[in-house]
């Protein structure tokens, strides 16, 4: 499989450290509010990546954190604590907020067929691990204690901007939003590993540490949680493109300084879902959630298809019109699958040819829009229905669009509707009219048609015979 690696800015052949177990880490949500559908675009594409890896034959262990402490309003360690902000907004405790929005996040994931990672670890579970890492970085002269906080010293690094496409200007974003800069830092890029003194005296979650009572910085959680469950050699680290800097840059700085060697080989970044007014974000007030889409009558599967129709490295623009187009595409796809009859033997050669195209799409830097085209190729293929159904069910292990179940549900619904509107008496009258016509008894045929019309029934003559419907 070829994947674009943000570290090298190239598509690279994916070669895991150990093909017996691909180790994958993904940054999880900050659980101070609902996930918006932009966040969920990132989780959908990461889900497809995990499933594609499994599909082409790699066993995968995937780990995700839940940020329930330490993430400040600006990614550059400044601004208000996001969890505290959520707790104040709803007049609840931080832990109540964390539980509520963690459950809400996984409920949304379930609706979108996003598989739960093998390990999900809340940041508050790993305080000992953070303290251990921070202590070693201090002992090794890679970190310093000043003004009550422990900072990572970026001047100890050979290279800080590892992704090569950021600079000091990017760090200033938080400052431009009206947040003060931290004057304790020796270097502008230094970041907090452990806070003890902060301007937020009402910080709800605090722990003892060798440097005083406090709480971890945001970046340290991903380094430690990843290492706790996946060791020191990570194959893939994934997240939204905004996480590349400073979050992933800082993760790399501290992890590799701690380990003394390279940590992760492939960095997979999903680009943003934007609205016509810019990036979708939780801090902008009103934002789109899965529940909101559902309340407007949208099937979450249509949103999943909407995401799959475009490549993860392109910005995707959300509009209701674009979503409506995805709904139409989804409904058409399901209606076509519903007409397939599961009869006959699967043709292995035809199946393999279809699968080759599908795998080719995944292997080309997870080209999900081509993978969607491969679904239409199945429907157009010159093979029997059993082969088509087998291919669609197989591909849906990765696409997770409920293809077969939704088609079955549609058939069932149509059969129920037909049964609900069945009426043997009307059927008998329609049959009697057909007989009268055959016998050229036009007067009787017209009489029956008029009688049915009076009862609100219209007869439709089709090549397959006369049908009727209520008008
Ligand atoms: P958060 O809950 O804010 O920590 O973000 C969760 C994930 O969503 C991270 O991987 C972010 O990079 C990603 N993300 C944030 N905004 C967007 C967006 N508009 N489109 C796609 N992904 C996003
Ligand atoms: Zn992270």
XYZ file of C-alpha atoms and ligand atoms in Angstrom:
495
model
C 0.000 0.000 0.000
C 1.260 3.478 -0.841
C 0.511 6.187 1.708
C 1.368 9.870 1.715
C 3.739 10.529 4.590
C 3.628 14.062 6.011
C 7.223 13.608 7.204
C 8.659 13.152 3.709
C 5.888 14.925 1.748
C 5.801 11.925 -0.565
C 3.732 8.858 -1.222
C 5.722 5.979 0.209
C 5.326 2.239 0.083
C 3.990 1.273 3.479
C 6.407 -1.158 5.154
C 5.525 -1.898 8.770
C 8.205 -2.642 11.355
C 6.543 -5.997 11.850
C 3.958 -7.206 9.301
C 2.534 -9.485 12.012
C 1.218 -6.400 13.829
C 0.802 -2.896 12.471
C 0.893 -0.377 15.309
C -1.373 2.581 14.752
C -2.076 5.536 17.017
C -4.774 8.155 16.490
C -5.370 11.351 18.455
C -8.766 11.122 20.112
C -11.333 13.802 20.869
C -11.183 16.530 23.481
C -14.391 15.644 25.282
C -15.689 19.076 26.258
C -18.413 19.184 23.626
C -20.006 17.082 20.893
C -17.782 16.108 17.981
C -18.698 18.111 14.897
C -18.977 16.429 11.530
C -15.544 17.858 10.610
C -13.914 15.990 13.499
C -15.860 12.938 12.380
C -14.507 13.242 8.841
C -11.060 12.661 10.354
C -12.296 9.663 12.357
C -14.088 8.195 9.313
C -10.918 8.364 7.198
C -8.797 6.889 9.996
C -11.364 4.112 10.308
C -11.073 3.415 6.579
C -7.275 3.352 6.868
C -7.400 0.828 9.710
C -9.935 -1.346 7.886
C -8.008 -1.114 4.592
C -4.835 -2.291 6.330
C -6.695 -5.225 7.822
C -8.361 -5.927 4.459
C -5.048 -6.192 2.603
C -3.821 -8.599 5.250
C -2.157 -6.766 8.131
C -3.288 -7.397 11.684
C -3.594 -3.951 13.317
C -3.481 -2.749 16.892
C -4.971 0.702 17.101
C -4.837 2.953 20.146
C -6.677 6.207 20.783
C -6.568 8.650 23.692
C -9.447 10.595 25.121
C -8.363 14.114 26.053
C -10.093 14.752 29.352
C -7.391 16.992 30.796
C -4.719 19.434 29.692
C -5.937 20.784 26.352
C -5.997 24.567 26.499
C -8.027 26.735 24.139
C -4.965 27.455 22.017
C -2.932 24.462 20.868
C 0.158 26.451 21.878
C -0.501 25.924 25.623
C -2.310 29.173 26.207
C -5.910 30.182 26.780
C -8.537 28.584 28.940
C -8.666 24.866 29.756
C -11.169 23.356 27.320
C -12.617 20.867 29.823
C -13.128 23.556 32.430
C -14.808 25.698 29.814
C -17.244 22.833 29.085
C -17.920 22.262 32.799
C -18.644 25.954 33.385
C -20.879 26.137 30.335
C -23.041 23.283 31.572
C -22.655 23.767 35.298
C -21.317 20.238 35.763
C -18.081 18.725 37.044
C -15.224 18.174 34.620
C -15.517 14.400 35.046
C -19.264 14.491 34.299
C -18.564 16.483 31.164
C -15.833 14.030 30.128
C -18.084 10.997 30.633
C -21.050 12.537 28.856
C -19.113 13.643 25.769
C -17.010 10.484 25.586
C -20.227 8.439 25.431
C -21.698 10.895 22.899
C -18.564 10.566 20.757
C -18.752 6.774 20.621
C -22.501 6.905 19.955
C -21.766 9.133 16.926
C -18.991 6.771 15.830
C -21.392 3.850 16.004
C -23.910 5.652 13.814
C -21.172 6.281 11.256
C -19.860 2.682 11.436
C -16.541 3.877 12.846
C -15.009 0.924 14.656
C -13.902 1.500 18.238
C -10.089 1.333 18.417
C -8.628 -1.726 20.162
C -7.470 0.442 23.063
C -9.153 3.658 24.197
C -7.325 5.400 27.023
C -8.494 8.522 28.859
C -5.608 10.910 29.534
C -6.435 10.991 33.259
C -5.507 7.273 33.511
C -1.813 7.753 32.796
C -0.501 10.366 35.232
C 2.339 8.091 36.425
C 3.528 7.620 32.848
C 3.635 11.394 32.223
C 5.561 11.999 35.423
C 8.067 9.310 34.444
C 8.635 10.796 30.990
C 8.894 14.365 32.270
C 11.353 13.291 34.973
C 13.625 11.566 32.452
C 13.523 14.582 30.121
C 14.520 16.792 33.084
C 17.298 14.392 34.127
C 18.630 14.331 30.572
C 18.683 18.107 30.305
C 15.946 18.171 27.657
C 13.480 19.992 29.900
C 13.604 22.738 32.518
C 11.564 23.890 35.470
C 10.721 27.551 35.660
C 7.944 29.640 37.112
C 6.431 26.433 38.557
C 5.977 24.702 35.188
C 8.128 22.126 33.408
C 8.923 23.021 29.781
C 10.461 21.029 26.988
C 13.626 22.749 25.753
C 13.397 22.815 21.965
C 16.939 24.208 21.677
C 18.193 20.673 22.486
C 16.791 19.374 19.184
C 18.604 19.085 15.855
C 15.392 19.972 14.084
C 12.128 21.142 15.580
C 9.902 21.786 12.528
C 9.971 18.138 11.425
C 7.086 18.435 8.981
C 8.897 21.279 7.278
C 5.803 23.318 6.538
C 5.457 25.380 9.702
C 7.308 28.277 11.270
C 7.137 30.633 14.236
C 4.225 32.475 12.681
C 2.026 29.410 13.187
C 2.667 29.513 16.925
C 1.410 33.061 17.081
C -2.142 32.016 16.242
C -3.128 31.776 19.907
C -1.575 35.158 20.580
C -3.516 36.761 17.796
C -6.664 35.412 19.428
C -5.899 37.653 22.381
C -4.053 35.187 24.597
C -0.932 36.250 26.484
C 2.396 34.723 25.610
C 4.200 32.777 28.348
C 7.272 34.781 29.397
C 8.797 31.807 31.267
C 9.759 30.032 28.060
C 13.442 30.094 27.125
C 12.645 29.592 23.462
C 9.520 30.581 21.649
C 8.761 26.985 20.589
C 9.185 25.463 24.060
C 6.037 23.859 25.375
C 4.645 22.786 28.713
C 5.125 19.192 29.876
C 3.662 19.736 33.335
C 1.783 22.711 34.769
C 1.848 23.506 38.468
C 1.452 27.250 38.346
C -1.100 28.499 35.993
C -3.441 31.392 35.974
C -6.312 28.917 36.330
C -6.411 28.500 40.077
C -9.749 26.731 39.706
C -8.224 23.885 37.659
C -10.437 20.962 38.675
C -8.138 18.007 38.070
C -4.768 18.096 39.818
C -2.244 15.459 40.814
C 0.838 15.279 43.019
C 4.109 15.380 41.154
C 7.797 15.886 42.061
C 7.324 19.516 40.933
C 4.181 20.235 42.941
C 0.463 19.667 42.512
C -0.541 20.177 38.923
C -1.591 18.626 35.642
C 0.004 17.446 32.400
C 0.408 19.420 29.190
C -1.687 18.256 26.270
C 1.031 16.855 23.999
C 2.581 14.518 26.571
C -0.545 12.369 26.771
C -0.303 11.088 23.202
C 3.404 10.257 23.532
C 2.888 8.309 26.763
C -0.392 6.594 25.867
C 1.046 5.472 22.541
C 4.213 4.160 24.180
C 2.279 2.458 26.981
C 0.274 0.329 24.546
C 2.402 0.205 21.405
C 5.991 0.438 22.615
C 8.736 2.577 21.094
C 8.302 1.704 17.413
C 5.126 3.119 15.993
C 4.136 2.463 12.368
C 1.408 5.054 11.799
C 0.314 8.098 13.730
C -2.861 9.737 12.455
C -4.849 12.886 13.132
C -6.434 15.910 11.529
C -4.095 18.224 9.615
C -4.366 20.922 12.311
C -2.755 18.471 14.745
C 0.483 18.382 12.726
C 1.565 21.607 14.361
C 2.212 22.160 17.180
C 0.712 18.959 18.623
C 2.430 16.248 16.566
C 5.596 18.278 16.226
C 5.789 18.443 20.025
C 4.903 14.764 20.401
C 7.845 13.877 18.158
C 10.202 16.237 20.012
C 9.508 14.795 23.437
C 9.082 11.126 22.406
C 12.302 10.945 20.406
C 14.238 12.882 23.062
C 12.960 10.427 25.649
C 13.614 7.302 23.577
C 16.828 8.399 21.938
C 15.733 7.127 18.526
C 13.171 7.614 15.773
C 9.648 6.932 16.966
C 7.043 6.802 14.196
C 7.581 6.095 10.497
C 4.371 7.307 8.833
C 2.313 10.392 9.641
C -1.194 10.358 8.181
C -3.092 13.652 8.231
C -6.692 14.148 7.192
C -7.533 17.523 5.722
C -10.393 19.627 6.933
C -14.072 19.758 6.388
C -14.844 23.394 5.715
C -18.016 25.357 5.359
C -18.275 28.178 2.855
C -17.258 30.521 5.697
C -14.098 28.548 6.583
C -12.996 25.673 8.831
C -15.678 24.036 10.917
C -14.790 24.509 14.562
C -16.362 23.955 17.957
C -15.311 27.335 19.292
C -17.319 29.108 16.579
C -20.521 28.484 18.523
C -23.028 26.656 16.381
C -21.660 23.608 14.634
C -22.981 20.571 12.844
C -23.330 17.284 14.686
C -24.520 13.836 13.627
C -27.665 14.316 15.725
C -28.414 17.541 13.893
C -28.098 15.760 10.532
C -30.417 13.030 11.801
C -32.942 15.548 13.086
C -33.089 16.928 9.542
C -33.796 13.425 8.212
C -30.293 12.552 6.956
C -29.032 8.984 7.261
C -25.507 9.047 8.795
C -24.505 6.602 6.042
C -25.060 9.347 3.478
C -22.547 11.504 5.377
C -20.073 8.620 5.428
C -20.473 8.241 1.657
C -20.060 12.017 1.276
C -16.673 11.726 3.022
C -15.606 8.633 1.075
C -16.376 10.331 -2.236
C -13.407 12.649 -1.768
C -9.733 12.065 -1.020
C -8.582 12.546 2.574
C -5.825 14.957 1.505
C -8.214 17.455 -0.007
C -10.241 19.963 1.890
C -13.879 19.038 1.666
C -16.567 21.696 1.514
C -19.754 20.944 3.333
C -23.033 22.335 2.039
C -26.553 20.998 2.319
C -26.651 20.725 -1.455
C -23.494 18.584 -1.478
C -24.946 16.388 1.230
C -28.218 16.060 -0.713
C -26.212 14.837 -3.693
C -24.595 12.193 -1.477
C -28.063 11.155 -0.233
C -29.221 10.672 -3.815
C -26.092 8.696 -4.679
C -26.526 6.509 -1.594
C -30.215 5.843 -2.231
C -29.552 4.954 -5.878
C -26.709 2.639 -4.918
C -28.852 0.818 -2.368
C -31.850 0.622 -4.753
C -29.639 -1.022 -7.382
C -28.175 -3.493 -4.901
C -31.724 -4.316 -3.780
C -32.559 -5.597 -7.263
C -29.760 -8.206 -7.152
C -30.890 -11.788 -6.529
C -28.660 -13.992 -4.457
C -28.874 -16.942 -6.831
C -26.231 -19.099 -8.457
C -22.575 -19.693 -7.691
C -19.999 -16.969 -7.101
C -17.718 -16.712 -10.133
C -14.257 -16.659 -8.523
C -12.441 -15.182 -11.540
C -14.954 -12.333 -11.919
C -14.855 -11.693 -8.168
C -11.044 -11.470 -8.202
C -11.059 -9.024 -11.123
C -13.478 -6.735 -9.266
C -11.481 -7.027 -6.075
C -8.248 -6.127 -7.861
C -9.715 -2.764 -8.832
C -10.955 -2.124 -5.319
C -7.635 -3.034 -3.702
C -5.821 -0.911 -6.307
C -7.867 2.104 -5.172
C -7.024 1.522 -1.502
C -3.358 0.890 -2.230
C -3.072 4.203 -4.089
C -2.879 6.390 -0.971
C -6.314 5.329 0.240
C -8.179 6.655 -2.756
C -11.681 6.235 -1.419
C -13.336 8.072 -4.285
C -11.920 5.447 -6.659
C -13.042 2.783 -4.189
C -16.588 4.193 -4.461
C -16.271 3.954 -8.254
C -15.260 0.316 -7.778
C -18.670 -0.260 -6.137
C -20.414 1.040 -9.278
C -18.097 -1.134 -11.388
C -19.490 -4.145 -9.538
C -23.046 -3.184 -10.431
C -22.126 -2.724 -14.099
C -20.023 -5.904 -14.342
C -20.963 -8.755 -16.667
C -21.227 -11.419 -13.999
C -24.081 -12.998 -12.085
C -25.823 -11.372 -9.138
C -24.343 -13.767 -6.580
C -20.843 -12.625 -7.573
C -21.865 -8.978 -7.371
C -23.398 -9.405 -3.941
C -20.329 -11.274 -2.706
C -18.020 -8.495 -3.979
C -20.129 -5.731 -2.444
C -20.288 -7.496 0.917
C -16.532 -8.009 0.786
C -15.721 -4.367 -0.053
C -18.082 -3.157 2.630
C -15.683 -4.534 5.241
C -13.702 -1.381 4.442
C -16.354 1.054 3.215
C -18.807 0.223 6.034
C -21.781 1.722 4.213
C -24.239 -0.990 5.309
C -24.610 -1.902 1.618
C -26.164 -5.328 1.998
C -28.185 -4.654 5.139
C -29.629 -1.421 3.711
C -30.598 -3.186 0.455
C -32.261 -5.989 2.410
C -34.085 -3.442 4.547
C -35.298 -1.663 1.399
C -36.605 -4.927 -0.092
C -38.359 -5.751 3.159
C -39.934 -2.297 3.336
C -41.180 -2.537 -0.240
C -42.594 -6.025 0.368
C -44.363 -4.777 3.495
C -45.795 -1.810 1.650
C -47.033 -4.106 -1.105
C -48.572 -6.456 1.470
C -50.206 -3.564 3.325
C -51.865 -2.361 0.141
C -52.907 -5.865 -1.065
C -56.653 -6.319 -1.597
C -57.926 -9.679 -2.970
C -61.348 -8.230 -3.896
C -59.780 -5.545 -6.107
C -57.366 -8.129 -7.543
C -60.405 -10.275 -8.480
C -62.159 -7.349 -10.181
C -59.003 -6.443 -12.129
C -58.682 -10.109 -13.204
C -62.371 -10.166 -14.254
C -61.793 -7.046 -16.382
C -58.785 -8.695 -18.032
C -60.958 -11.761 -18.835
C -63.751 -9.524 -20.208
C -61.243 -7.762 -22.464
C -59.910 -11.094 -23.682
C -63.495 -12.129 -24.523
C -63.948 -8.766 -26.288
C -66.737 -7.963 -23.852
C -65.891 -4.246 -23.851
C -69.064 -3.200 -22.077
C -68.255 -5.450 -19.097
C -64.600 -4.349 -19.072
C -65.652 -0.676 -19.001
C -68.229 -1.341 -16.302
C -65.600 -2.914 -14.049
C -63.184 -0.064 -14.694
C -65.873 2.490 -13.775
C -66.778 0.554 -10.647
C -63.130 0.529 -9.557
C -62.809 4.220 -10.367
C -65.787 4.943 -8.141
C -63.934 3.121 -5.361
C -60.829 5.277 -5.911
C -58.826 2.676 -7.812
C -56.992 3.391 -11.009
C -56.046 0.580 -13.405
C -52.668 0.801 -15.109
C -52.170 -1.432 -18.148
C -48.507 -2.548 -18.379
C -46.736 -5.066 -20.642
C -46.720 -7.395 -17.629
C -50.513 -7.131 -17.260
C -52.963 -4.842 -15.510
C -51.902 -3.325 -12.180
C -53.834 -1.031 -9.892
C -53.211 1.732 -7.427
C -55.229 3.832 -5.042
C -55.623 7.442 -6.174
P -10.468 17.778 18.970
O -11.650 17.085 19.600
O -10.653 19.256 18.838
O -9.175 17.438 19.688
O -10.331 17.246 17.461
C -10.517 15.905 17.135
C -9.955 15.622 15.748
O -10.673 16.320 14.723
C -8.492 16.000 15.571
O -7.827 14.943 14.886
C -8.557 17.249 14.739
O -7.392 17.410 13.977
C -9.755 16.970 13.854
N -10.429 18.161 13.289
C -10.661 19.348 13.898
N -11.361 20.187 13.068
C -11.557 19.523 11.907
C -12.206 19.823 10.656
N -12.831 20.986 10.443
N -12.213 18.868 9.681
C -11.613 17.663 9.883
N -10.991 17.315 11.039
C -10.961 18.213 12.043
Zn -2.485 13.554 19.992
